[in-house]
XYZ file of C-alpha atoms in Angstrom:
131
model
C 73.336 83.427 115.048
C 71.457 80.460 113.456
C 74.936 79.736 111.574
C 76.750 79.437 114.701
C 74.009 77.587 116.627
C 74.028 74.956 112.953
C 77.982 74.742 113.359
C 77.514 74.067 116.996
C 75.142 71.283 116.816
C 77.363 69.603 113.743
C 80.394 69.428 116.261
C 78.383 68.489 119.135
C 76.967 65.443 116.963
C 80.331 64.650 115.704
C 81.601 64.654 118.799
C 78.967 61.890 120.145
C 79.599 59.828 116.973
C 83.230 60.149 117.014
C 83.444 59.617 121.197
C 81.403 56.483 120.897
C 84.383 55.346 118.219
C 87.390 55.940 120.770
C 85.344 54.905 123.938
C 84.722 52.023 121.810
C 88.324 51.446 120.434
C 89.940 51.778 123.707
C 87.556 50.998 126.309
C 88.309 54.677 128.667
C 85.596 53.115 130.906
C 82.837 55.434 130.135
C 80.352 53.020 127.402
C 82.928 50.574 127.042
C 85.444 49.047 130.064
C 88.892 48.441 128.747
C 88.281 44.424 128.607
C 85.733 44.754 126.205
C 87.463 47.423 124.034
C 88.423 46.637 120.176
C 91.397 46.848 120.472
C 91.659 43.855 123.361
C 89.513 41.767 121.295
C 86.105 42.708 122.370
C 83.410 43.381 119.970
C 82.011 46.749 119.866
C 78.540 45.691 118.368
C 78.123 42.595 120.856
C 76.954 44.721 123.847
C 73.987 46.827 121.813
C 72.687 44.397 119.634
C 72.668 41.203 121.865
C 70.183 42.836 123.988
C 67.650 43.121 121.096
C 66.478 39.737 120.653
C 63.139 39.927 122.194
C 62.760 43.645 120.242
C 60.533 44.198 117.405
C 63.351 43.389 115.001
C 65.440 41.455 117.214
C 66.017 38.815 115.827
C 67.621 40.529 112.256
C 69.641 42.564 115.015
C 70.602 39.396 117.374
C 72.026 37.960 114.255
C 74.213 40.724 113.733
C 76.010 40.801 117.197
C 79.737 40.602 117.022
C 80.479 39.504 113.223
C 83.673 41.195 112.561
C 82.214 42.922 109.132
C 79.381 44.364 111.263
C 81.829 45.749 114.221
C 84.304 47.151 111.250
C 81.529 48.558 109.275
C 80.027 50.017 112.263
C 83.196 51.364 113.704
C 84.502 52.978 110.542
C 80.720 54.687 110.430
C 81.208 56.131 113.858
C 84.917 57.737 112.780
C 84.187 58.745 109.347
C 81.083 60.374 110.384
C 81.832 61.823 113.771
C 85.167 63.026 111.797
C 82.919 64.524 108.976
C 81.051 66.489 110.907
C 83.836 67.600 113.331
C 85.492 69.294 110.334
C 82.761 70.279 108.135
C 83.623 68.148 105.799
C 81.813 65.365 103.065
C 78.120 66.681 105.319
C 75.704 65.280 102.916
C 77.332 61.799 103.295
C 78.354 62.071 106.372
C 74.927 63.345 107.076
C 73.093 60.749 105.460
C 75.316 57.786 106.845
C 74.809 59.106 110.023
C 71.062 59.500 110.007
C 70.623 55.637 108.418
C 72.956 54.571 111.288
C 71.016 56.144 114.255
C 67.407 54.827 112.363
C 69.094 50.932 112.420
C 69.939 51.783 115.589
C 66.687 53.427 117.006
C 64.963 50.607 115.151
C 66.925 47.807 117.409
C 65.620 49.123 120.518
C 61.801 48.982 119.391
C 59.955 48.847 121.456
C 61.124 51.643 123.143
C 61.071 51.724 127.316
C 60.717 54.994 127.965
C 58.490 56.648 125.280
C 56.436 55.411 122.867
C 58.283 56.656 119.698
C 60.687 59.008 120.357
C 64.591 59.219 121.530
C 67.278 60.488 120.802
C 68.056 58.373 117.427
C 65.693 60.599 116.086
C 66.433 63.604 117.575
C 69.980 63.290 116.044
C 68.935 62.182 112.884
C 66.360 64.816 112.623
C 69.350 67.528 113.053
C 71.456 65.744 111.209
C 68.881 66.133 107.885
C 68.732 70.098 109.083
C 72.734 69.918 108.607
């Protein structure tokens, strides 16, 4: 049973990364409307990390917002890892990448609004170490 509950939460995690890629891509209105989607020209970092600039590390994040190596090397992150872990596939890199992307990401929100320490950036990453 706990191989089929591990398998479950590897697809389910993939699926989050890899949604977040096509939502992303082609703005389907969920995250991401279709005028800001990549592939009309919008920036899929932009949105996130120009929010952060009064965050504990805002200003490293801030800087980051919408430079096309950041959105590319964020965006292929989000496929090859949601990918990964959809098929099984590459898990201790996809595992890793995905845990160091969801920390960067966790660590752009600090302070956090709702909870002191916690969300679910850690949550993931903490099942994506058990993977």
């Amino acid at each position: 049973r706990a191989r089929y509950a591990w398998a479950a939460a590897r697809i389910a995690i993939g699926w989050v990364f890899l949604w977040a890629f096509l939502d992303k891509t082609f703005g389907f209105g969920f995250a991401t409307p279709a005028a800001k989607a990549w592939i009309n020209g919008g920036s899929p970092t932009t949105g996130f990390l120009k929010g952060t600039a009064d965050n504990t590390f805002g200003g490293l994040f801030d800087t980051l917002a919408g430079q096309p190596w950041v959105d590319w090397l964020f965006m292929t992150g989000l496929a090859g890892i949601g990918t990964a872990l959809i098929l099984g596939i590459g898990m201790r890199i996809a595992a890793g990448a995905g845990t160091l992307l969801l920390l960067l990401m966790w660590a752009a929100e600090l302070p956090l609004t709702t909870n002191p320490f916690m969300d679910e950036h850690i949550v993931y990453a903490i099942v994506l170490i058990g993977l």
